[in-house]
Tab-separated table of C-alpha atoms in Angstrom:
chain	number	residue	atom	x	y	z
M	298	TYR	CA	16.523	-81.527	255.979
M	299	ASN	CA	14.961	-84.504	252.756
M	300	PRO	CA	14.539	-87.207	254.600
M	301	ALA	CA	15.598	-88.701	250.982
M	302	THR	CA	18.606	-87.838	250.798
M	303	GLN	CA	19.493	-87.995	254.462
M	304	GLN	CA	21.161	-83.934	254.111
M	305	LEU	CA	20.613	-81.310	255.264
M	306	VAL	CA	19.589	-78.115	252.553
M	307	TYR	CA	19.845	-74.669	252.526
M	308	GLU	CA	17.026	-71.468	252.442
M	309	ALA	CA	16.615	-68.207	252.588
M	310	ALA	CA	16.445	-67.103	256.217
M	311	ALA	CA	12.985	-65.643	257.301
M	312	ASP	CA	13.195	-62.912	259.802
M	313	PHE	CA	15.932	-60.925	261.065
M	314	ILE	CA	16.944	-58.806	264.967
M	315	ILE	CA	17.149	-56.130	263.119
M	316	LYS	CA	18.964	-54.425	265.840
M	317	ARG	CA	21.090	-56.101	268.980
M	318	SER	CA	18.709	-54.376	272.053
M	319	GLU	CA	15.319	-55.987	270.136
M	320	THR	CA	14.167	-58.049	271.785
M	321	ARG	CA	11.580	-61.260	270.312
M	322	GLU	CA	10.234	-63.468	271.835
M	323	MET	CA	11.642	-67.025	270.711
M	324	VAL	CA	10.955	-70.971	271.237
M	325	GLU	CA	13.816	-73.033	273.558
M	326	VAL	CA	14.629	-76.219	273.103
M	327	THR	CA	17.322	-77.614	275.520
M	328	HIS	CA	16.937	-80.272	278.705
M	329	GLN	CA	16.335	-78.795	282.015
M	330	GLY	CA	19.186	-80.454	283.839
M	331	ALA	CA	21.543	-77.962	280.836
M	332	THR	CA	22.006	-74.875	281.567
M	333	HIS	CA	20.700	-71.968	279.958
M	334	GLY	CA	21.811	-73.321	276.206
M	335	TRP	CA	22.336	-69.134	275.553
M	336	SER	CA	22.901	-67.573	278.822
M	337	ALA	CA	26.248	-66.039	279.949
M	338	PRO	CA	29.007	-68.085	280.212
M	339	ALA	CA	29.544	-67.701	284.211
M	340	ALA	CA	26.020	-68.848	284.433
M	341	GLN	CA	25.844	-72.218	287.034
M	342	HIS	CA	23.034	-74.315	287.095
M	343	THR	CA	20.472	-73.297	289.804
M	344	ASP	CA	21.007	-76.970	291.662
M	345	GLY	CA	25.035	-76.254	291.816
M	346	SER	CA	24.647	-80.389	290.315
M	347	ALA	CA	26.843	-80.912	287.686
M	348	ALA	CA	25.098	-80.841	283.739
M	349	SER	CA	22.942	-83.074	282.167
M	350	PHE	CA	22.871	-83.208	278.874
M	351	ASN	CA	20.612	-84.599	276.164
M	352	GLY	CA	22.808	-83.682	273.150
M	353	VAL	CA	19.685	-80.372	272.142
M	354	SER	CA	20.489	-76.744	272.443
M	355	ILE	CA	18.831	-74.645	270.355
M	356	LEU	CA	17.013	-71.055	270.323
M	357	VAL	CA	14.663	-70.164	267.401
M	358	THR	CA	11.368	-68.367	266.238
M	359	PRO	CA	8.858	-69.368	266.823
M	360	GLY	CA	7.902	-69.814	262.882
M	361	HIS	CA	10.957	-72.207	262.292
M	362	ASP	CA	10.300	-75.830	261.299
M	363	LEU	CA	12.293	-78.915	263.425
M	364	TYR	CA	12.065	-82.290	262.234
M	365	THR	CA	9.965	-84.129	264.836
M	366	ARG	CA	8.027	-87.121	265.191
M	367	ALA	CA	5.011	-87.030	268.338
M	368	GLY	CA	3.992	-88.574	271.086
M	369	ARG	CA	2.822	-88.512	274.634
M	370	ALA	CA	4.689	-89.323	278.254
M	371	ASN	CA	3.824	-90.881	281.191
M	372	ALA	CA	3.003	-89.248	284.106
M	373	ALA	CA	7.173	-89.675	285.663
M	374	LEU	CA	8.675	-88.152	282.233
M	375	SER	CA	10.454	-90.837	282.060
M	376	SER	CA	9.030	-92.877	278.776
M	377	VAL	CA	6.761	-91.678	275.617
M	378	THR	CA	4.637	-93.381	273.757
M	379	TRP	CA	4.818	-92.782	270.291
M	380	ASN	CA	1.530	-91.363	267.950
M	381	LYS	CA	1.260	-94.528	265.089
M	382	LYS	CA	-0.419	-92.456	262.869
M	383	SER	CA	2.266	-90.233	262.899
M	384	ALA	CA	4.982	-92.495	263.497
M	385	ALA	CA	7.776	-91.106	260.776
M	386	PHE	CA	9.301	-87.290	261.169
M	387	GLY	CA	8.007	-84.363	259.918
M	388	LYS	CA	8.356	-80.783	259.544
M	389	VAL	CA	6.687	-79.069	262.839
M	390	LYS	CA	7.051	-75.531	263.491
M	391	ALA	CA	8.846	-75.092	266.669
M	392	SER	CA	5.942	-72.668	268.064
M	393	SER	CA	3.478	-75.561	267.988
M	394	VAL	CA	4.919	-77.743	270.669
M	395	VAL	CA	4.783	-75.340	273.448
M	396	GLY	CA	1.895	-75.234	274.833
M	397	GLY	CA	-1.399	-77.050	274.592
M	398	ASP	CA	-0.168	-80.633	276.948
M	399	GLN	CA	2.380	-80.390	279.565
M	400	ARG	CA	3.420	-84.012	278.771
M	401	ALA	CA	3.862	-83.836	274.760
M	402	ALA	CA	7.409	-85.160	274.427
M	403	PHE	CA	8.456	-84.853	270.837
M	404	GLN	CA	11.430	-86.776	268.931
M	405	PHE	CA	13.681	-84.157	267.232
M	406	LEU	CA	16.461	-85.252	264.605
M	407	GLY	CA	19.636	-83.739	265.505
M	408	ASN	CA	21.703	-84.193	261.820
M	409	ALA	CA	21.513	-84.643	258.590
M	410	ALA	CA	23.588	-88.391	257.888
M	411	ARG	CA	24.714	-87.648	255.127
M	412	GLY	CA	26.019	-83.533	256.241
M	413	VAL	CA	25.004	-80.374	253.560
M	414	GLN	CA	23.525	-80.840	250.252
M	415	HIS	CA	26.304	-80.255	247.968
M	416	ASP	CA	26.035	-79.777	244.094
M	417	GLY	CA	29.745	-82.236	243.813
M	418	THR	CA	31.742	-79.326	241.340
M	419	ALA	CA	35.070	-78.943	242.899
M	420	PRO	CA	36.103	-77.010	245.657
M	421	ALA	CA	37.723	-73.555	244.453
M	422	PHE	CA	40.043	-73.756	247.158
M	423	VAL	CA	42.224	-76.721	245.472
M	424	ALA	CA	42.792	-74.766	242.401
M	425	GLN	CA	43.783	-71.539	244.277
M	426	LEU	CA	46.151	-73.681	245.949
M	427	GLY	CA	47.638	-75.310	243.469
M	428	LEU	CA	46.593	-78.620	245.175
M	429	SER	CA	46.881	-82.250	243.372
M	430	THR	CA	45.885	-84.827	245.232
M	431	SER	CA	42.815	-85.308	247.549
M	432	ALA	CA	45.797	-85.643	250.039
M	433	GLN	CA	46.673	-82.073	250.170
M	434	ALA	CA	43.395	-80.603	249.997
M	435	ASP	CA	42.560	-82.983	253.410
M	436	ALA	CA	45.496	-81.771	254.044
M	437	PHE	CA	45.009	-78.342	254.015
M	438	LEU	CA	41.791	-78.144	255.823
M	439	GLU	CA	43.347	-79.646	258.966
M	440	VAL	CA	44.958	-76.872	259.515
M	441	TYR	CA	43.228	-74.547	258.752
M	442	GLY	CA	40.691	-76.476	261.275
M	443	HIS	CA	43.093	-76.411	264.188
M	444	TRP	CA	44.322	-73.368	263.641
M	445	LEU	CA	40.482	-71.732	263.676
M	446	ALA	CA	40.756	-73.715	267.200
M	447	HIS	CA	43.984	-72.900	268.572
M	448	GLY	CA	46.017	-69.564	266.387
M	449	SER	CA	45.750	-66.716	265.866
M	450	VAL	CA	46.656	-62.795	263.213
M	451	GLU	CA	50.592	-61.952	264.433
M	452	ALA	CA	49.845	-59.057	262.794
M	453	THR	CA	48.696	-57.531	259.734
M	454	ASP	CA	49.753	-54.576	257.626
M	455	VAL	CA	48.309	-51.025	257.799
M	456	ASP	CA	45.864	-52.031	255.148
M	457	GLY	CA	44.088	-53.803	257.428
M	458	SER	CA	45.946	-57.396	255.480
M	459	VAL	CA	47.183	-60.170	256.654
M	460	HIS	CA	50.740	-60.478	257.232
M	461	ALA	CA	51.117	-63.463	258.826
M	462	VAL	CA	49.570	-66.248	260.872
M	463	THR	CA	50.440	-68.522	263.562
M	464	TRP	CA	49.618	-71.576	266.061
M	465	SER	CA	50.478	-71.701	268.752
M	466	THR	CA	50.391	-75.556	271.382
M	467	LEU	CA	52.195	-76.892	274.453
M	468	ALA	CA	51.711	-79.502	272.883
M	469	GLN	CA	55.237	-80.858	270.555
M	470	VAL	CA	52.803	-83.832	269.469
M	471	ASP	CA	51.105	-80.465	267.495
M	472	ILE	CA	54.053	-79.060	266.833
M	473	ALA	CA	55.508	-82.358	264.791
M	474	TRP	CA	51.920	-83.188	262.982
M	475	LEU	CA	51.893	-79.742	261.638
M	476	VAL	CA	55.332	-80.051	260.640
M	477	SER	CA	53.997	-83.111	258.086
M	478	MET	CA	51.590	-81.556	257.181
M	479	PHE	CA	52.684	-78.311	256.097
M	480	GLY	CA	54.940	-80.983	253.879
M	481	VAL	CA	52.240	-82.800	252.172
M	482	LEU	CA	51.410	-79.193	251.573
M	483	GLY	CA	54.994	-78.990	250.242
M	484	LEU	CA	55.789	-76.519	252.699
M	485	ARG	CA	59.800	-77.009	254.608
M	486	ALA	CA	60.293	-75.556	257.486
M	487	HIS	CA	63.404	-72.970	257.881
M	488	SER	CA	64.474	-71.406	261.033
M	489	ASP	CA	64.443	-68.280	258.886
M	490	ASN	CA	61.618	-65.013	258.743
M	491	GLY	CA	61.887	-65.270	254.905
M	492	ALA	CA	60.488	-68.789	254.944
M	493	ASP	CA	57.367	-70.094	254.536
M	494	TYR	CA	56.837	-71.112	257.244
M	495	CYS	CA	58.683	-71.734	260.967
M	496	VAL	CA	59.143	-73.010	264.017
M	497	LEU	CA	60.214	-71.032	266.443
M	498	GLY	CA	60.791	-73.164	269.546
M	499	ALA	CA	59.695	-71.566	272.739
M	500	GLU	CA	57.637	-68.915	273.772
M	501	GLN	CA	56.541	-67.850	276.971
M	502	GLY	CA	55.695	-71.208	277.366
M	503	ALA	CA	54.785	-71.797	274.174
M	504	SER	CA	55.674	-73.072	270.883
M	505	VAL	CA	54.812	-71.433	267.784
M	506	VAL	CA	54.279	-72.322	264.057
M	507	ARG	CA	53.744	-68.997	261.455
M	508	LEU	CA	52.650	-69.285	258.428
M	509	THR	CA	53.926	-66.276	256.113
M	510	SER	CA	52.629	-68.468	252.225
M	511	SER	CA	50.934	-65.426	250.088
M	512	THR	CA	49.370	-67.815	248.298
M	513	LEU	CA	47.518	-69.746	251.762
M	514	LEU	CA	47.045	-66.153	253.586
M	515	PRO	CA	43.938	-65.151	252.470
M	516	PHE	CA	42.390	-68.332	253.006
M	517	PHE	CA	43.124	-66.813	256.641
M	518	ALA	CA	42.009	-62.730	256.505
M	519	GLN	CA	38.169	-62.780	256.612
M	520	ALA	CA	39.901	-63.300	261.225
M	521	THR	CA	41.697	-60.511	261.386
M	522	THR	CA	40.116	-59.165	264.969
M	523	LYS	CA	40.952	-63.474	265.497
M	524	CYS	CA	42.461	-62.950	269.278
M	525	VAL	CA	45.491	-61.309	267.960
M	526	ASP	CA	46.183	-60.685	271.570
M	527	GLY	CA	45.322	-64.554	272.898
M	528	SER	CA	41.668	-63.138	274.389
M	529	THR	CA	39.816	-65.847	275.848
M	530	SER	CA	37.070	-63.418	276.501
M	531	ALA	CA	33.188	-64.602	275.623
M	532	THR	CA	32.649	-61.433	272.740
M	533	ALA	CA	36.441	-62.496	270.802
M	534	THR	CA	36.192	-63.276	267.633
M	535	LYS	CA	36.712	-66.550	265.837
M	536	ALA	CA	35.353	-66.234	262.731
M	537	PHE	CA	35.335	-69.815	260.082
M	538	GLY	CA	35.888	-67.721	256.550
M	539	ASP	CA	32.658	-67.951	254.247
M	540	TRP	CA	34.812	-70.250	251.708
M	541	VAL	CA	34.223	-73.391	254.768
M	542	TRP	CA	30.411	-73.036	254.449
M	543	THR	CA	30.522	-73.827	250.610
M	544	LEU	CA	32.743	-77.736	251.457
M	545	SER	CA	30.886	-81.090	250.240
M	546	ALA	CA	30.190	-82.979	253.859
M	547	ALA	CA	33.425	-85.116	253.624
M	548	HIS	CA	35.928	-81.636	253.563
M	549	ALA	CA	33.125	-80.099	256.138
M	550	GLU	CA	34.339	-83.097	258.092
M	551	ARG	CA	38.396	-82.044	257.783
M	552	VAL	CA	37.971	-78.672	259.480
M	553	LEU	CA	36.435	-80.320	262.406
M	554	ARG	CA	39.038	-82.736	262.384
M	555	GLY	CA	40.844	-80.246	262.728
M	556	VAL	CA	39.710	-78.036	265.568
M	557	ARG	CA	39.044	-81.518	267.545
M	558	ARG	CA	42.700	-82.739	267.221
M	559	ALA	CA	42.992	-78.567	269.162
M	560	GLY	CA	43.726	-78.376	272.668
M	561	GLY	CA	41.456	-77.528	274.758
M	562	ILE	CA	39.461	-80.951	273.240
M	563	VAL	CA	37.943	-84.318	275.336
M	564	GLY	CA	36.243	-86.882	273.328
M	565	ASP	CA	33.474	-85.433	271.463
M	566	ARG	CA	33.091	-82.324	272.795
M	567	ILE	CA	35.560	-78.814	271.637
M	568	ALA	CA	35.642	-76.388	274.824
M	569	THR	CA	35.615	-72.393	273.935
M	570	SER	CA	34.724	-69.156	275.187
M	571	SER	CA	33.921	-67.553	271.813
M	572	THR	CA	30.084	-67.464	270.885
M	573	THR	CA	30.619	-66.229	267.391
M	574	PHE	CA	32.974	-69.673	267.249
M	575	ARG	CA	30.787	-71.943	269.226
M	576	ASP	CA	27.990	-71.223	266.798
M	577	ASP	CA	30.057	-71.836	264.029
M	578	VAL	CA	31.807	-75.473	265.250
M	579	ALA	CA	28.067	-76.352	265.519
M	580	ARG	CA	27.441	-75.928	262.324
M	581	LEU	CA	29.614	-77.659	260.794
M	582	ALA	CA	29.415	-80.526	262.004
M	583	LEU	CA	25.918	-80.451	260.793
M	584	HIS	CA	27.826	-79.820	257.659
M	585	ALA	CA	29.675	-82.844	258.320
M	586	GLY	CA	27.068	-84.910	258.391
M	587	CYS	CA	27.840	-84.828	263.037
M	588	GLY	CA	24.973	-84.231	265.643
M	589	ALA	CA	26.068	-80.544	267.223
M	590	ALA	CA	24.860	-79.040	270.421
M	591	PHE	CA	26.456	-76.917	272.817
M	592	ASN	CA	26.108	-76.294	276.876
M	593	ALA	CA	27.490	-74.000	279.423
M	594	ARG	CA	30.447	-74.834	281.485
M	595	ALA	CA	30.745	-74.558	285.139
M	596	SER	CA	34.301	-71.908	284.778
M	597	ALA	CA	33.739	-70.281	281.815
M	598	GLY	CA	32.268	-70.565	278.332
M	599	TYR	CA	31.175	-73.050	276.223
M	600	THR	CA	31.680	-76.894	275.581
M	601	VAL	CA	30.671	-78.389	272.251
M	602	THR	CA	29.610	-81.765	271.343
M	603	CYS	CA	29.923	-83.169	268.636
M	604	ARG	CA	28.814	-86.591	268.015
M	605	ASP	CA	28.950	-89.398	264.311
M	606	THR	CA	26.721	-91.166	264.584
M	607	ASP	CA	22.675	-89.172	264.717
M	608	ALA	CA	21.676	-87.365	267.465
M	609	SER	CA	17.854	-87.734	268.007
M	610	PRO	CA	17.351	-87.248	271.763
M	611	VAL	CA	13.678	-87.525	272.664
M	612	LEU	CA	12.083	-84.453	274.818
M	613	VAL	CA	9.286	-83.662	276.714
M	614	GLN	CA	7.484	-79.602	277.006
M	615	GLN	CA	6.239	-79.707	280.321
M	616	ARG	CA	10.353	-80.077	280.753
M	617	ASP	CA	12.181	-79.311	277.824
M	618	VAL	CA	10.332	-76.142	276.267
M	619	ARG	CA	9.345	-72.819	277.507
M	620	THR	CA	8.623	-69.217	275.118
M	621	VAL	CA	11.720	-67.026	276.167
M	622	SER	CA	12.790	-63.415	275.187
M	623	TYR	CA	16.145	-62.970	273.710
M	624	THR	CA	17.413	-60.639	273.005
M	625	GLY	CA	20.554	-60.613	269.839
M	626	ARG	CA	21.106	-62.135	266.573
M	627	VAL	CA	19.262	-65.050	265.360
M	628	TRP	CA	21.209	-67.799	262.862
M	629	CYS	CA	18.223	-70.317	262.248
M	630	ALA	CA	15.148	-68.115	261.145
M	631	THR	CA	13.094	-70.319	257.500
M	632	LEU	CA	12.107	-67.893	255.214
M	633	PRO	CA	8.778	-68.310	252.852
M	634	HIS	CA	9.586	-67.863	249.248
M	635	GLY	CA	9.054	-64.730	247.493
M	636	PHE	CA	10.866	-62.502	251.068
M	637	LEU	CA	14.492	-60.735	249.861
M	638	VAL	CA	16.741	-58.906	251.638
M	639	ALA	CA	18.526	-55.699	251.424
M	640	ARG	CA	21.169	-53.999	252.609
M	641	ARG	CA	22.593	-50.631	252.229
M	642	VAL	CA	26.311	-50.871	251.002
M	643	ALA	CA	29.202	-48.262	251.403
M	644	LYS	CA	31.796	-48.557	249.136
M	645	ALA	CA	35.309	-47.577	247.917
M	646	GLY	CA	36.574	-46.989	245.142
M	647	ASP	CA	37.815	-50.268	243.735
M	648	GLY	CA	34.503	-51.185	244.211
M	649	VAL	CA	35.017	-52.879	247.238
M	650	VAL	CA	32.500	-52.358	249.826
M	651	THR	CA	33.295	-51.118	253.537
M	652	ASN	CA	30.766	-50.742	255.206
M	653	ALA	CA	26.746	-52.436	255.367
M	654	SER	CA	24.143	-51.597	257.085
M	655	CYS	CA	21.713	-54.383	259.099
M	656	PRO	CA	20.139	-56.522	256.886
M	657	VAL	CA	15.546	-55.079	256.213
M	658	ILE	CA	13.289	-57.403	254.473
M	659	VAL	CA	11.270	-56.840	251.360
M	660	GLY	CA	9.114	-58.327	249.280
M	661	ASN	CA	5.553	-60.143	250.294
M	662	CYS	CA	3.566	-58.100	250.692
M	663	LYS	CA	2.124	-57.133	246.982
M	664	THR	CA	-0.320	-60.480	247.933
M	665	MET	CA	-2.400	-57.852	250.233
M	666	ALA	CA	-5.609	-56.616	248.461
M	667	THR	CA	-6.054	-54.251	251.964
M	668	PRO	CA	-3.747	-53.202	253.898
M	669	PRO	CA	-3.182	-52.861	256.936
M	670	LYS	CA	-2.763	-48.863	258.614
M	671	GLY	CA	0.234	-47.646	257.677
M	672	VAL	CA	2.245	-50.388	255.666
M	673	ASP	CA	0.755	-48.214	252.477
M	674	ASP	CA	1.951	-44.903	254.518
M	675	VAL	CA	5.426	-47.288	254.100
M	676	PHE	CA	5.166	-47.791	250.722
M	677	ALA	CA	4.498	-44.507	249.709
M	678	ALA	CA	7.104	-42.689	251.612
M	679	VAL	CA	9.616	-45.180	249.705
M	680	ALA	CA	8.270	-44.025	245.726
M	681	VAL	CA	9.082	-40.361	246.734
M	682	LEU	CA	12.602	-41.407	247.818
M	683	LEU	CA	13.176	-43.534	245.470
M	684	ALA	CA	11.295	-40.983	242.771
M	685	GLY	CA	13.013	-39.868	239.775
M	686	VAL	CA	15.849	-42.727	240.669
M	687	HIS	CA	13.675	-46.066	239.896
M	688	LYS	CA	11.151	-45.816	237.144
M	689	GLY	CA	8.297	-48.245	238.361
M	690	VAL	CA	7.595	-44.335	240.063
M	691	VAL	CA	5.629	-42.489	237.666
M	692	CYS	CA	6.131	-38.781	238.445
M	693	ASP	CA	5.231	-35.753	236.788
M	694	LYS	CA	6.500	-32.625	234.677
M	695	ARG	CA	7.992	-31.534	238.647
M	696	GLY	CA	9.220	-34.691	239.437
M	697	LYS	CA	6.925	-35.526	241.779
M	698	VAL	CA	5.133	-38.521	242.824
M	699	LYS	CA	1.320	-37.951	242.357
M	700	ASP	CA	-1.761	-38.489	244.526
M	701	LYS	CA	-3.219	-40.818	242.764
M	702	ASP	CA	0.401	-43.082	242.510
M	703	LYS	CA	1.067	-42.882	246.187
M	704	THR	CA	-1.468	-45.188	246.888
M	705	TRP	CA	-0.995	-49.054	247.525
M	706	ASP	CA	-1.970	-50.135	244.714
M	707	ALA	CA	-0.446	-48.089	242.658
M	708	ALA	CA	2.541	-47.408	244.937
M	709	LYS	CA	2.627	-51.307	244.968
M	710	LYS	CA	2.172	-51.469	240.709
M	711	ALA	CA	5.459	-49.350	240.427
M	712	LEU	CA	7.532	-51.103	243.282
M	713	LEU	CA	6.570	-54.579	243.310
M	714	THR	CA	5.918	-54.855	239.486
M	715	ASP	CA	9.813	-56.510	239.914
M	716	VAL	CA	11.007	-57.291	242.543
M	717	LYS	CA	14.720	-57.419	241.847
M	718	GLY	CA	14.750	-54.219	240.149
M	719	PHE	CA	12.411	-52.981	243.010
M	720	MET	CA	15.641	-54.436	245.501
M	721	ASP	CA	18.279	-53.677	243.089
M	722	GLN	CA	17.347	-49.614	243.644
M	723	LEU	CA	17.018	-50.115	247.214
M	724	MET	CA	20.569	-50.978	247.649
M	725	ALA	CA	21.861	-48.642	245.647
M	726	PHE	CA	20.009	-46.041	246.780
M	727	LYS	CA	22.921	-45.250	249.101
M	728	GLU	CA	25.029	-43.780	246.374
M	729	ALA	CA	22.916	-41.961	243.917
M	730	VAL	CA	22.687	-40.251	247.378
M	731	ASP	CA	26.040	-40.021	247.617
M	732	THR	CA	27.184	-38.738	243.556
M	733	MET	CA	23.782	-36.242	244.001
M	734	LYS	CA	21.638	-38.221	241.636
M	735	VAL	CA	18.318	-37.912	244.260
M	736	PRO	CA	16.404	-35.444	243.174
M	737	GLU	CA	16.778	-32.339	246.149
M	738	GLY	CA	13.141	-32.566	246.847
M	739	ASN	CA	12.154	-35.993	248.324
M	740	TRP	CA	13.861	-35.388	250.243
M	741	ALA	CA	11.117	-32.277	251.506
M	742	ASP	CA	8.651	-35.302	250.140
M	743	VAL	CA	9.236	-38.027	252.721
M	744	ARG	CA	9.856	-35.958	255.682
M	745	PRO	CA	6.125	-36.318	256.446
M	746	TYR	CA	5.678	-39.547	256.537
M	747	LEU	CA	8.385	-39.870	259.322
M	748	GLU	CA	6.256	-37.364	261.537
M	749	LEU	CA	3.363	-39.609	261.368
M	750	SER	CA	3.030	-41.492	265.126
M	751	TYR	CA	3.194	-44.725	264.005
M	752	PHE	CA	5.926	-44.576	261.016
M	753	ASN	CA	8.279	-46.719	262.966
M	754	PRO	CA	9.668	-50.334	262.619
M	755	ASP	CA	8.663	-51.692	266.117
M	756	ALA	CA	5.330	-50.274	265.044
M	757	ILE	CA	4.778	-50.937	261.846
M	758	ARG	CA	6.534	-55.038	262.222
M	759	SER	CA	2.392	-55.113	264.126
M	760	LYS	CA	1.448	-55.180	260.989
M	761	ASN	CA	3.922	-57.040	258.421
M	762	SER	CA	7.149	-57.837	258.233
M	763	ALA	CA	8.582	-57.169	255.351
M	764	ALA	CA	6.814	-53.728	255.974
M	765	ALA	CA	8.583	-53.076	258.877
M	766	GLY	CA	11.879	-53.494	257.367
M	767	LEU	CA	11.517	-51.213	254.283
M	768	CYS	CA	10.369	-48.506	256.524
M	769	SER	CA	13.197	-49.638	259.166
M	770	TRP	CA	15.481	-48.386	255.390
M	771	VAL	CA	13.583	-45.365	255.036
M	772	VAL	CA	13.768	-44.498	258.649
M	773	ASN	CA	17.885	-44.832	258.681
M	774	ILE	CA	18.566	-43.568	254.685
M	775	GLU	CA	16.445	-40.202	255.871
M	776	VAL	CA	18.629	-39.077	258.669
M	777	PRO	CA	21.471	-38.768	258.043
M	778	SER	CA	20.408	-37.652	254.389
M	779	ALA	CA	19.117	-35.047	255.564
């Protein structure tokens, strides 16, 4: 959060849960009257009471930055006296709001009034769709938001490309609205399947609008598994396209407006059974300059609350903050400068990425003069694997890495002098394996490291998180190749 501009600014990520089964200690900030915000959809209030909500529901790593101001609650936890010396909002680590004084309180700034920071460049979709007016841009974004909340992929071609998308709704007022929005975009209503889109009438009690425009369909392509069968499962995929996160705050608000217009919305609340969609709606609201939080519904799924006004609730440690163990993905994490993220990818013949591993962390190790036990072995193993592949790794005439070049100082110099080049080599290594460009002896030379009792990501993580990411890379790149 940039207080000078009242905008959100993206920073690189610091920590990842590499495996969905991995458990981490997290800091949860959620009002005690609300159901655990990250629990199963069917979770109920323990006292059977109705939901009480103060606008905050977050789960972050202990090192995550919160934007708060501090104070202390009275004995009844009903009022707070703010610290005069620290009256202004500022960044604090999430770990600082747990432990110690149970009456410690803080006010949490839950959104940025001007949304996400944007460089002012024209959005790519305007040129790609040939839109000539702001009204057309707004119409497309609202229609897209409505589809995200209340639409599906009707069919896909054999190659997985989107063939058509549909909007299904019981409300004729929504049909009329969709027709008018498509009219702004220059699309006409027809009754035959060859048209750009058509109103089909009743299908299982719902009115359906089908879109087959080859120009518009690519913007829906990232959600090809989005509720194809109309599933209401909490695990159903409802994914925003990556292009949405490049929009300005004003354009993000248009997408949010479309989501709100769709069914199941009461005031500023958006109901969903999809955890992915829940998180994306909350993120979209922050992009648009709105406050956002979610809570589990008594029946099933979640309710996301999006407020157009500033969200600045007051929380008390004893009542609202706790440390919890969490297993699963984490989407809010902070990364100090110097870390890099690498993924192994598989590419088709045309260069399109068809599969990718979970991300691993590299970098931020070169500042250590003497590494903890095990970290040096990780870097030595990486150097052995990259022998003959990475120009920074020194090899003898046989293509082997000498013992003196496996030491911490030598490996650090060979691998981390050019961190970007090192990352590029990690990302390209799988292709080098597939094309037989990795010397055969590298696999035999790395095996002694893999047999060390402490050579595993969990053991190394307690020493250094970046080295743990590299350890995971070595283990996972070697096993299939062996």
